[in-house]
mmCIF file of C-alpha atoms in Angstrom:
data_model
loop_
_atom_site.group_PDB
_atom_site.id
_atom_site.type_symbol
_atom_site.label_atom_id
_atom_site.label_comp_id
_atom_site.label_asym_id
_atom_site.label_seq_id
_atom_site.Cartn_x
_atom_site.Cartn_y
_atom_site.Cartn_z
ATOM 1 C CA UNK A 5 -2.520 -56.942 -47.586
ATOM 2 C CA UNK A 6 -3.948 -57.570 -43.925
ATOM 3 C CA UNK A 7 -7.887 -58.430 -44.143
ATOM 4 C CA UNK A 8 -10.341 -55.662 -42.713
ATOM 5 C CA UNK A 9 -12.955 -56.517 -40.480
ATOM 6 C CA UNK A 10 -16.285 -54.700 -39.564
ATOM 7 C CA UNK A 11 -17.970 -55.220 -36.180
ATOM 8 C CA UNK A 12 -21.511 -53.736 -35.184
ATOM 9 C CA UNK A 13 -23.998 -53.699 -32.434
ATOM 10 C CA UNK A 14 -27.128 -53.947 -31.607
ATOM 11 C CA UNK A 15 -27.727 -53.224 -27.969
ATOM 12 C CA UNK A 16 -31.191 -55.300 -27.856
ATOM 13 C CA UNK A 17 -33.222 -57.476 -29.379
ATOM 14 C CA UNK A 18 -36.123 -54.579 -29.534
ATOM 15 C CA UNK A 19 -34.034 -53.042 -32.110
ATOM 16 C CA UNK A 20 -34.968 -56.138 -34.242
ATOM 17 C CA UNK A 21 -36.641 -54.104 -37.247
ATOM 18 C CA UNK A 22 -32.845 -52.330 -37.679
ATOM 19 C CA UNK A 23 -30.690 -55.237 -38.063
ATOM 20 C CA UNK A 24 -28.006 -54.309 -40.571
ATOM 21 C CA UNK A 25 -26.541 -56.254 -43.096
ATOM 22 C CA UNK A 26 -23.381 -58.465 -41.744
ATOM 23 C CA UNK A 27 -21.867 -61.902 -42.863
ATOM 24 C CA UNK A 28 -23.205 -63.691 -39.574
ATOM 25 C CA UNK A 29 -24.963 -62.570 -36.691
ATOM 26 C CA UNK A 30 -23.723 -63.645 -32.838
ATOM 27 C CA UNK A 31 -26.310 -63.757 -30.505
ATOM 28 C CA UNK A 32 -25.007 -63.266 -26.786
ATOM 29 C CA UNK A 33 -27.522 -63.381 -23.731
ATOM 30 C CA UNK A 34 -24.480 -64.465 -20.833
ATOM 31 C CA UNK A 35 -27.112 -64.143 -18.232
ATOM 32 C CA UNK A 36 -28.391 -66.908 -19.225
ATOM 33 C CA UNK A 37 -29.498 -68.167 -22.579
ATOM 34 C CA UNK A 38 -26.856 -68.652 -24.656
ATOM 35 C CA UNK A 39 -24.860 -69.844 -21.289
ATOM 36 C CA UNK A 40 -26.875 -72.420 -21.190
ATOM 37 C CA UNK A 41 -26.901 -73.112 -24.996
ATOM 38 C CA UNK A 42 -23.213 -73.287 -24.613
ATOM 39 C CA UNK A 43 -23.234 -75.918 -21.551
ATOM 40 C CA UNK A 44 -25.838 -77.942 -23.488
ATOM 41 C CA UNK A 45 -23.267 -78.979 -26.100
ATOM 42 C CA UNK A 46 -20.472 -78.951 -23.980
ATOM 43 C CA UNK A 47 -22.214 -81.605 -22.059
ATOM 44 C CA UNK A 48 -23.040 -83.688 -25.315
ATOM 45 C CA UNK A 49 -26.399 -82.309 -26.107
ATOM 46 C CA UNK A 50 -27.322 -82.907 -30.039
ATOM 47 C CA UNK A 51 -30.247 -80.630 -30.942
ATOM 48 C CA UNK A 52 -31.970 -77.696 -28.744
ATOM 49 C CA UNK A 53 -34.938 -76.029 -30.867
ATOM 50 C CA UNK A 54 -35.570 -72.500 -29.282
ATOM 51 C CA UNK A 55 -39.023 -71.261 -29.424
ATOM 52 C CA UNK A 56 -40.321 -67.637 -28.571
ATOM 53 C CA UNK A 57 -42.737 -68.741 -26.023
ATOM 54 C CA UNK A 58 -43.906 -71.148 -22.810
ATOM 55 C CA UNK A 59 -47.071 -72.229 -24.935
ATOM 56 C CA UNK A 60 -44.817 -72.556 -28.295
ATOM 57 C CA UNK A 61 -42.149 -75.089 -26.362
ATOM 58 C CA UNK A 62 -44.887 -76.863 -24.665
ATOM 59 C CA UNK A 63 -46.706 -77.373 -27.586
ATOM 60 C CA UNK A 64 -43.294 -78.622 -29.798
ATOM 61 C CA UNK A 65 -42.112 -81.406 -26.968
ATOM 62 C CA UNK A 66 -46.038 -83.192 -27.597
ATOM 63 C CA UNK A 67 -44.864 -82.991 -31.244
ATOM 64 C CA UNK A 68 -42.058 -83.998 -30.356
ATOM 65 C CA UNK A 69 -42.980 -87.155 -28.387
ATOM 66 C CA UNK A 70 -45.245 -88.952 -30.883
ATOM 67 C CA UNK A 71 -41.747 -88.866 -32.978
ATOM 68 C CA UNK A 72 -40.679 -90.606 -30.182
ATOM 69 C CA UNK A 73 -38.320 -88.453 -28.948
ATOM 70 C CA UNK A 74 -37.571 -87.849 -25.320
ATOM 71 C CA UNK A 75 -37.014 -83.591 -24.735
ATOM 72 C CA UNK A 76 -36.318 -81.793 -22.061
ATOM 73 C CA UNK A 77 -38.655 -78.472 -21.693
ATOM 74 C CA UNK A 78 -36.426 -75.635 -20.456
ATOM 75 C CA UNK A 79 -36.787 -71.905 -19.836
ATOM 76 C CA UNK A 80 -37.771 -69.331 -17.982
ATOM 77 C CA UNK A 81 -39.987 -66.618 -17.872
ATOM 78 C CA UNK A 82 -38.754 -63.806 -15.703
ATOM 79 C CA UNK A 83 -36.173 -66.111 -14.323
ATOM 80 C CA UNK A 84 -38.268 -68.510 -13.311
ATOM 81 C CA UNK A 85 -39.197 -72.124 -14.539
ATOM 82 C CA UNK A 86 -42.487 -71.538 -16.273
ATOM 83 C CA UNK A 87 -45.256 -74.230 -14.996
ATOM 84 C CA UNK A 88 -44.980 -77.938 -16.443
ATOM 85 C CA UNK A 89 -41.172 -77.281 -17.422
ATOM 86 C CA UNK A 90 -38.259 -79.719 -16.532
ATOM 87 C CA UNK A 91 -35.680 -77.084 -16.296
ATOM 88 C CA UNK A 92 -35.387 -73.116 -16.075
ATOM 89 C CA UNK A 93 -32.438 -71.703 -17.416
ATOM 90 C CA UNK A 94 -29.638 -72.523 -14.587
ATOM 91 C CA UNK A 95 -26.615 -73.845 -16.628
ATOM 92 C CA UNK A 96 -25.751 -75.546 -13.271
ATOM 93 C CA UNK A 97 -29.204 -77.267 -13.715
ATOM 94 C CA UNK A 98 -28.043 -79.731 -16.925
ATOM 95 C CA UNK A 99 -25.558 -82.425 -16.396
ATOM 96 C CA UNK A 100 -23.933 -85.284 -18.245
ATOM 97 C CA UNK A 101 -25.853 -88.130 -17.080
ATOM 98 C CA UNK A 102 -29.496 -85.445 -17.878
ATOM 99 C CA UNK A 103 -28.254 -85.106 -21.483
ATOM 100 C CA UNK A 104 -27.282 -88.973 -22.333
ATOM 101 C CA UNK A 105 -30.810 -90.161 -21.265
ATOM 102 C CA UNK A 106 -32.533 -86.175 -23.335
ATOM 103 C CA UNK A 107 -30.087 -85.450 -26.289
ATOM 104 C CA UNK A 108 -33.295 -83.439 -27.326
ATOM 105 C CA UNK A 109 -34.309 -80.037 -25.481
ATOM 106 C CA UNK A 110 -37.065 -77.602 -26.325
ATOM 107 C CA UNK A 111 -36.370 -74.133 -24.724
ATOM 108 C CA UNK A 112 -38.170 -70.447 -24.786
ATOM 109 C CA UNK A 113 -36.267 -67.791 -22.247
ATOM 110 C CA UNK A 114 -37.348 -63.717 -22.214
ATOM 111 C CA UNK A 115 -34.580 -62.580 -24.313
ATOM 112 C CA UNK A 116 -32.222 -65.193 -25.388
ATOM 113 C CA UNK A 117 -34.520 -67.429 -27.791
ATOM 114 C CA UNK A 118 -36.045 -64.622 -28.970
ATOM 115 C CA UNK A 119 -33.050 -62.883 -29.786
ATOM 116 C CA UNK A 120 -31.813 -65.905 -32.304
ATOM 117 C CA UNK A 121 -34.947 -66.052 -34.046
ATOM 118 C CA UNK A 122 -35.208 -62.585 -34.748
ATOM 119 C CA UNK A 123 -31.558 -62.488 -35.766
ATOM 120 C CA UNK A 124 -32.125 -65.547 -37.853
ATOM 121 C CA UNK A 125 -35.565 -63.785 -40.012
ATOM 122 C CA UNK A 126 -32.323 -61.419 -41.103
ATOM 123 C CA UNK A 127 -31.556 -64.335 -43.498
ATOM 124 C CA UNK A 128 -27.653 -64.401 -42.286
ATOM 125 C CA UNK A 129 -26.270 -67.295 -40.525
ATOM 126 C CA UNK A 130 -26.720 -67.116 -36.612
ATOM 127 C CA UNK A 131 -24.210 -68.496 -33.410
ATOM 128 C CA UNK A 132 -24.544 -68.126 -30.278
ATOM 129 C CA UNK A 133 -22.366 -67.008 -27.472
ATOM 130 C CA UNK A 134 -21.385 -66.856 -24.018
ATOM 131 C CA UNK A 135 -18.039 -65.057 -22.064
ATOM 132 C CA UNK A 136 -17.507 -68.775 -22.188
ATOM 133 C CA UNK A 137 -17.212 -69.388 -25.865
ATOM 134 C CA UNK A 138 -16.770 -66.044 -27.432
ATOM 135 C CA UNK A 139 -13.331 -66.657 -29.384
ATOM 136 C CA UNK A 140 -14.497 -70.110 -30.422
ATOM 137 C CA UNK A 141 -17.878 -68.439 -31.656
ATOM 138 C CA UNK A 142 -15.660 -65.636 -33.167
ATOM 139 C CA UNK A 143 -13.222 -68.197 -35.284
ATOM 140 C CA UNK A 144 -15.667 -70.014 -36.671
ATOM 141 C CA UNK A 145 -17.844 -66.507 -37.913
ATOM 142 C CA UNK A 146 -14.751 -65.456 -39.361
ATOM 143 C CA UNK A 147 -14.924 -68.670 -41.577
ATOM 144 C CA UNK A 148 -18.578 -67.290 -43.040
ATOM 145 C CA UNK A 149 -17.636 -63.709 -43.526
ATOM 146 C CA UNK A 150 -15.514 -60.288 -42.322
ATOM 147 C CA UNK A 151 -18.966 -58.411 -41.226
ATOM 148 C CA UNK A 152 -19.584 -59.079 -37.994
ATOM 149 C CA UNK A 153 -22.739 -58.599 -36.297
ATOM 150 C CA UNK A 154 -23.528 -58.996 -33.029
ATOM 151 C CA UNK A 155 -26.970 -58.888 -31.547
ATOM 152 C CA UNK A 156 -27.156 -58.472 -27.168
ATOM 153 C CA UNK A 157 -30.163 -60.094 -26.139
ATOM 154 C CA UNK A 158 -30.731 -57.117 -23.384
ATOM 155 C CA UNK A 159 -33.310 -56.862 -20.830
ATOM 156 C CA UNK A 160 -36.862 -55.790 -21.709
ATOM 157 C CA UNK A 161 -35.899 -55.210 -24.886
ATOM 158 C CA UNK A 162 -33.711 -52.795 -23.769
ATOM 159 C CA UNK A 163 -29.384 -52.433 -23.361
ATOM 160 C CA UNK A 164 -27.928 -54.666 -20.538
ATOM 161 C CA UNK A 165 -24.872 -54.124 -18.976
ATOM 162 C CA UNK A 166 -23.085 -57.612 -19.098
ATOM 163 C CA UNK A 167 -24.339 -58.723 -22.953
ATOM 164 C CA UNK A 168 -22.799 -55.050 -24.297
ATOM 165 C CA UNK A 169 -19.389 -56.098 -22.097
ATOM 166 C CA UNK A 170 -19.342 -59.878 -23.756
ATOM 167 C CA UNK A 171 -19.708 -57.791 -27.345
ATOM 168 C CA UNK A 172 -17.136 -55.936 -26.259
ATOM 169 C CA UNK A 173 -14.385 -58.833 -25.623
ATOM 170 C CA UNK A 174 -15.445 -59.965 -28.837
ATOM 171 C CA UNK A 175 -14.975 -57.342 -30.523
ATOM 172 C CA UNK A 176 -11.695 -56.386 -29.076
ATOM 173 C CA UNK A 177 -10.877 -59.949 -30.519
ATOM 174 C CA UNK A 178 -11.926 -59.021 -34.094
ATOM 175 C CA UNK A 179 -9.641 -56.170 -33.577
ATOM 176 C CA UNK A 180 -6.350 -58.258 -32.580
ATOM 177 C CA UNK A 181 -6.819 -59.560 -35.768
ATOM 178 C CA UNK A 182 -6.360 -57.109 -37.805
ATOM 179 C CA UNK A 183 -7.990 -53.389 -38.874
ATOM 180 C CA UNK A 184 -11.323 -53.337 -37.823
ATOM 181 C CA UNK A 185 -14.257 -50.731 -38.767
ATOM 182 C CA UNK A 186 -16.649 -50.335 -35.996
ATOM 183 C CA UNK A 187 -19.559 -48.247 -35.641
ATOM 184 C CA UNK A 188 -20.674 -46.020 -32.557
ATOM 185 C CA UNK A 189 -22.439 -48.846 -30.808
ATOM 186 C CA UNK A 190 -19.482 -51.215 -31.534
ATOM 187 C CA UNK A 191 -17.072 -48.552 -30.045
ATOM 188 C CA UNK A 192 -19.383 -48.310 -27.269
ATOM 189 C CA UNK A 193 -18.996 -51.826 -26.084
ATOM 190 C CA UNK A 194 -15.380 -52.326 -26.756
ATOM 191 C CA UNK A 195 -15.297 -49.334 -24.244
ATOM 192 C CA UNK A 196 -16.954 -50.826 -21.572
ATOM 193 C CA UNK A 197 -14.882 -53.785 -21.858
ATOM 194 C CA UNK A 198 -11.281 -52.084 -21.987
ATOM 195 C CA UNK A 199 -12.624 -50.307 -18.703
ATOM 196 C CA UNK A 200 -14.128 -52.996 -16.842
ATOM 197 C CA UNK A 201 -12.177 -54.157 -13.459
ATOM 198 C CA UNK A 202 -9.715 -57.417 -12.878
ATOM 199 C CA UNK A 203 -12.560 -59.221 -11.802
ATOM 200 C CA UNK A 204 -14.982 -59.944 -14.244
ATOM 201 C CA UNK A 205 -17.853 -61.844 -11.753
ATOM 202 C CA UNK A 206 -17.629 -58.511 -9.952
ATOM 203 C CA UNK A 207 -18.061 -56.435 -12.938
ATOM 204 C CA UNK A 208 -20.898 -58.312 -14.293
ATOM 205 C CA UNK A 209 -22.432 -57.930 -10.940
ATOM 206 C CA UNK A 210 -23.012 -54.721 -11.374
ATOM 207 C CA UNK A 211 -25.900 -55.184 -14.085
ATOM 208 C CA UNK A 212 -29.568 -55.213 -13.046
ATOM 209 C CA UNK A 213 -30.287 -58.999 -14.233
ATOM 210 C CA UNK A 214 -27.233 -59.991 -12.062
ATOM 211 C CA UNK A 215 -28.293 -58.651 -8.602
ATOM 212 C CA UNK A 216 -32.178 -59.736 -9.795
ATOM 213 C CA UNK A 217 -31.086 -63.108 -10.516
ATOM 214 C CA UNK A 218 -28.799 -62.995 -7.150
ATOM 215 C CA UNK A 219 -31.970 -62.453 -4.956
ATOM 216 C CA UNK A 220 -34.273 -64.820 -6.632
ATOM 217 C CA UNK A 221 -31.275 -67.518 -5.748
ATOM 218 C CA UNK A 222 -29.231 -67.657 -8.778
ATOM 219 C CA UNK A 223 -26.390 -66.055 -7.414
ATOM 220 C CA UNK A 224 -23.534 -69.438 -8.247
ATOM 221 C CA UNK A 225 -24.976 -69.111 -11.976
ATOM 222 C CA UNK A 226 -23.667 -65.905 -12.333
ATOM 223 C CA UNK A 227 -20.201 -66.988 -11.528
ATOM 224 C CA UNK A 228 -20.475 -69.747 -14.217
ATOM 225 C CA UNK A 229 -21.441 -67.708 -16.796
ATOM 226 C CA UNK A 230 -18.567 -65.415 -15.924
ATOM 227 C CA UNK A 231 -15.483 -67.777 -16.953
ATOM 228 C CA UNK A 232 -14.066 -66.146 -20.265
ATOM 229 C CA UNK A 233 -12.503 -68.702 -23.277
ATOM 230 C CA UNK A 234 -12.901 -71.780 -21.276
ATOM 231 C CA UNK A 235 -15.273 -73.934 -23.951
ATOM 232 C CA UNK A 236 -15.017 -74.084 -27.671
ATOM 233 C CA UNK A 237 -18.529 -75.054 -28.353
ATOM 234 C CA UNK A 238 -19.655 -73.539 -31.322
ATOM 235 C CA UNK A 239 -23.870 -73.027 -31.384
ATOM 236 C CA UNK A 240 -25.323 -72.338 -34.792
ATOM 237 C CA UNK A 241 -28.816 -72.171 -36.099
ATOM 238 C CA UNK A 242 -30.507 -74.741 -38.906
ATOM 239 C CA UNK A 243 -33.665 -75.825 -40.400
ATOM 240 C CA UNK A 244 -35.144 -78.549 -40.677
ATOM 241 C CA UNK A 245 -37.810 -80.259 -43.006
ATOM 242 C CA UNK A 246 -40.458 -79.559 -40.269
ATOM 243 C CA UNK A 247 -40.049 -75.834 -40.475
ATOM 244 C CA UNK A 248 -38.577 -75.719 -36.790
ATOM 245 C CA UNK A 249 -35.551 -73.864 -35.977
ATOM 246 C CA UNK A 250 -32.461 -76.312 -34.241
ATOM 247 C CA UNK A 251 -29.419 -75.179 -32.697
ATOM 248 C CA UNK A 252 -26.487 -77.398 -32.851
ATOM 249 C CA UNK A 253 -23.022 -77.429 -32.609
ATOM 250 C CA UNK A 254 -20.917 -77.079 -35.776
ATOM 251 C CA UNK A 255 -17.798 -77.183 -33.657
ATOM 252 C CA UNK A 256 -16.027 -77.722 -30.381
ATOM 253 C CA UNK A 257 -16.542 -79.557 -27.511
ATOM 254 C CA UNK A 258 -16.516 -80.595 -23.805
ATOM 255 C CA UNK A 259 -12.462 -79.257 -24.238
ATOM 256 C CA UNK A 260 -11.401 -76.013 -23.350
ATOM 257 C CA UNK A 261 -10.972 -73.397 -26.111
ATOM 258 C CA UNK A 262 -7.204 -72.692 -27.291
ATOM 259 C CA UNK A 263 -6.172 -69.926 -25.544
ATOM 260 C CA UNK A 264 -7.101 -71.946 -22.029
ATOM 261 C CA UNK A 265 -5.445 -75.004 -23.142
ATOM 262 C CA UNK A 266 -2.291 -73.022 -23.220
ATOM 263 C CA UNK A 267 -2.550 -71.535 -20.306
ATOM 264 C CA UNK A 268 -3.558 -75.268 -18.042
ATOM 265 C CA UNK A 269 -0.189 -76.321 -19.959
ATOM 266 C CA UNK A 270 1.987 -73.913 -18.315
ATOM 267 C CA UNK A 271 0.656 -74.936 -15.362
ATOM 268 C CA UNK A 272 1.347 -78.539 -15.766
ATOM 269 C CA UNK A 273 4.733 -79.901 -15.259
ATOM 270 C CA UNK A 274 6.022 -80.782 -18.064
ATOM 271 C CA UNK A 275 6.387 -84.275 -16.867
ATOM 272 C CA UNK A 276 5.043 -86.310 -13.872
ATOM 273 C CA UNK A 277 7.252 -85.640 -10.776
ATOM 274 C CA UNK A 278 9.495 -89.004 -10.238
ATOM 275 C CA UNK A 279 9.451 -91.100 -6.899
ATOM 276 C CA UNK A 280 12.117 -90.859 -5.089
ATOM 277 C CA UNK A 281 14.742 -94.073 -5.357
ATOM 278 C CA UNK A 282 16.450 -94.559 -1.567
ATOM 279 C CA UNK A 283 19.000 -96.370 -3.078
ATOM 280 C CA UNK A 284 19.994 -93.454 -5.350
ATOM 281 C CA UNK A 285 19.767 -91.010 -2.273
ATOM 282 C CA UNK A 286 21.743 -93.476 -0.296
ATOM 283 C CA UNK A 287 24.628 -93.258 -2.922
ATOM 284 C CA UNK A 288 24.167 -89.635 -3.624
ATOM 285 C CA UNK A 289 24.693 -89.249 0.286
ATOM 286 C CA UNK A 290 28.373 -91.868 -0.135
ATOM 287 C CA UNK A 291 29.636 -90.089 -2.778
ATOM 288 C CA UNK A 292 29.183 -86.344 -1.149
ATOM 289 C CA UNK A 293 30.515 -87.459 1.960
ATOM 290 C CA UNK A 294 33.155 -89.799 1.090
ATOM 291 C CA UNK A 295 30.944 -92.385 3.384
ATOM 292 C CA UNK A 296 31.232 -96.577 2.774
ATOM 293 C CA UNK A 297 28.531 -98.933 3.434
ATOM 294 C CA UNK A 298 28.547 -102.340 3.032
ATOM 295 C CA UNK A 299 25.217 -104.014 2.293
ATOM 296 C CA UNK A 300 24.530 -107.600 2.896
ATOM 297 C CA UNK A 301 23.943 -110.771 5.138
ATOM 298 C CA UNK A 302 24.733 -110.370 8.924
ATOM 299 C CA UNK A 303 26.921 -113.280 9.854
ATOM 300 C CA UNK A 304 25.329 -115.431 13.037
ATOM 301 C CA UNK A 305 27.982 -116.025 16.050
#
């Protein structure tokens, strides 16, 4: 008998106080939160401790620091860098060399922090994901449980357009799977993905936060966050014995996910293109035109 899976939906993370019950919750804010969650890891980040706000964050990296640690302060508020912060919340921002010197990063964003921490006072385990690891993110809840809940960051506390699409993909995952019970708001987003165009950068650019974050100049983030299955970083919240909430990755890595492996190895030849021999052209030549050379040392007169 085929397993049955359940998916559900909540549009925003204003609709905290009616969180269901489900196995594990995933978080997505793709614009750009859990993006940059995502990147963090994939980059070799170790621990990232989201916090709800500027003042929390700024007041955890001085805690921080007299444990000697070194963290980076990232997020935004409005899409902006808040004052005193090392980052905003511009994947494009972090790099390798960044993360080997700050394996430690403190961040508070609008939506996207906020969103985990509210998921995780549901008591069920929380991940986090991005169009870029949503089927990593998806195999891994799958190994906690067959109720899937999935919490969209939104805007304002309100739906956005391109967290109910990545829901959507996900969900339309779940259900190649096998049967999957959805309710409205599940159905909802499944819909918008099935009907969204070829180009996913240009879909996604028609949500509010996308043309805001174009005009502020964060219009090349918006492509990043936009490649689908490339990264199988796998995000998930944890305790600690100080009572703060870490994020770290229970799977994956730098690689691409799967499904992208296969599709790079198609496009690879199978096996590196051989330099051409002259003296195997020169006797391929002899032999199809019934040709005779003699090779060797010119006698002097």
């Amino acid at each position: 008998m085929s397993e049955i899976f359940e998916a559900d939906v909540v549009f925003s993370c204003g609709e905290d106080k009616y969180l269901p019950v489900v196995d594990v919750w995933i978080v997505i804010d793709v614009l750009r939160a859990t993006t940059v969650m995502t990147r963090w890891f994939e980059l070799g980040g170790k621990e990232l401790y989201p916090v709800r706000t500027p003042d929390e964050a700024r007041k955890l990296v001085l805690e921080l620091q007299k444990r000697s640690s070194s963290p980076l302060l990232m997020g935004e508020v409005n899409g902006i860098p808040p004052e005193g912060f090392d980052f905003g919340n511009s994947p494009l921002e972090l790099n390798y060399k960044l993360i080997q010197d700050h394996y430690c990063g403190v961040m508070s964003t609008t939506n996207g922090t906020i969103a985990l921490l509210e998921a995780e006072s549901s008591g069920s385990p929380v991940l986090a994901a991005s169009f870029r690891n949503s089927s990593s993110v998806l195999d891994y809840a799958l190994t906690i449980g067959n109720r899937i809940g999935l919490l969209c960051s939104g805007r304002k506390r309100r739906p956005s357009w391109e967290d109910t699409l990545c829901a959507g993909s996900i969900i339309e995952e779940l259900s190649s799977r096998g049967e999957t019970r959805m309710t409205d708001s599940a159905k909802i987003a499944l819909s918008l993905w099935q009907n969204r165009s070829d180009d996913l950068h240009e879909y996604v650019m028609k949500s509010e936060h996308a043309l805001y974050l174009e005009r502020i100049g964060y219009g090349e983030d918006i492509a990043f966050c936009c490649e689908h299955d490339v990264s199988s970083v796998v995000p998930m919240l944890a305790g600690n014995a100080k009572e703060h909430t870490i994020l770290r990755s229970v799977s994956g890595s730098a690689k691409p996910y799967p499904k992208a492996q296969e599709v790079i190895k198609k496009l690879e030849p199978s096996e590196p293109p051989k330099k051409a021999d002259p003296f195997e052209e020169l006797l391929s030549y002899t032999h199809k035109t019934s040709q005779y050379f003699i090779i060797g040392k010119k006698e002097s007169k």
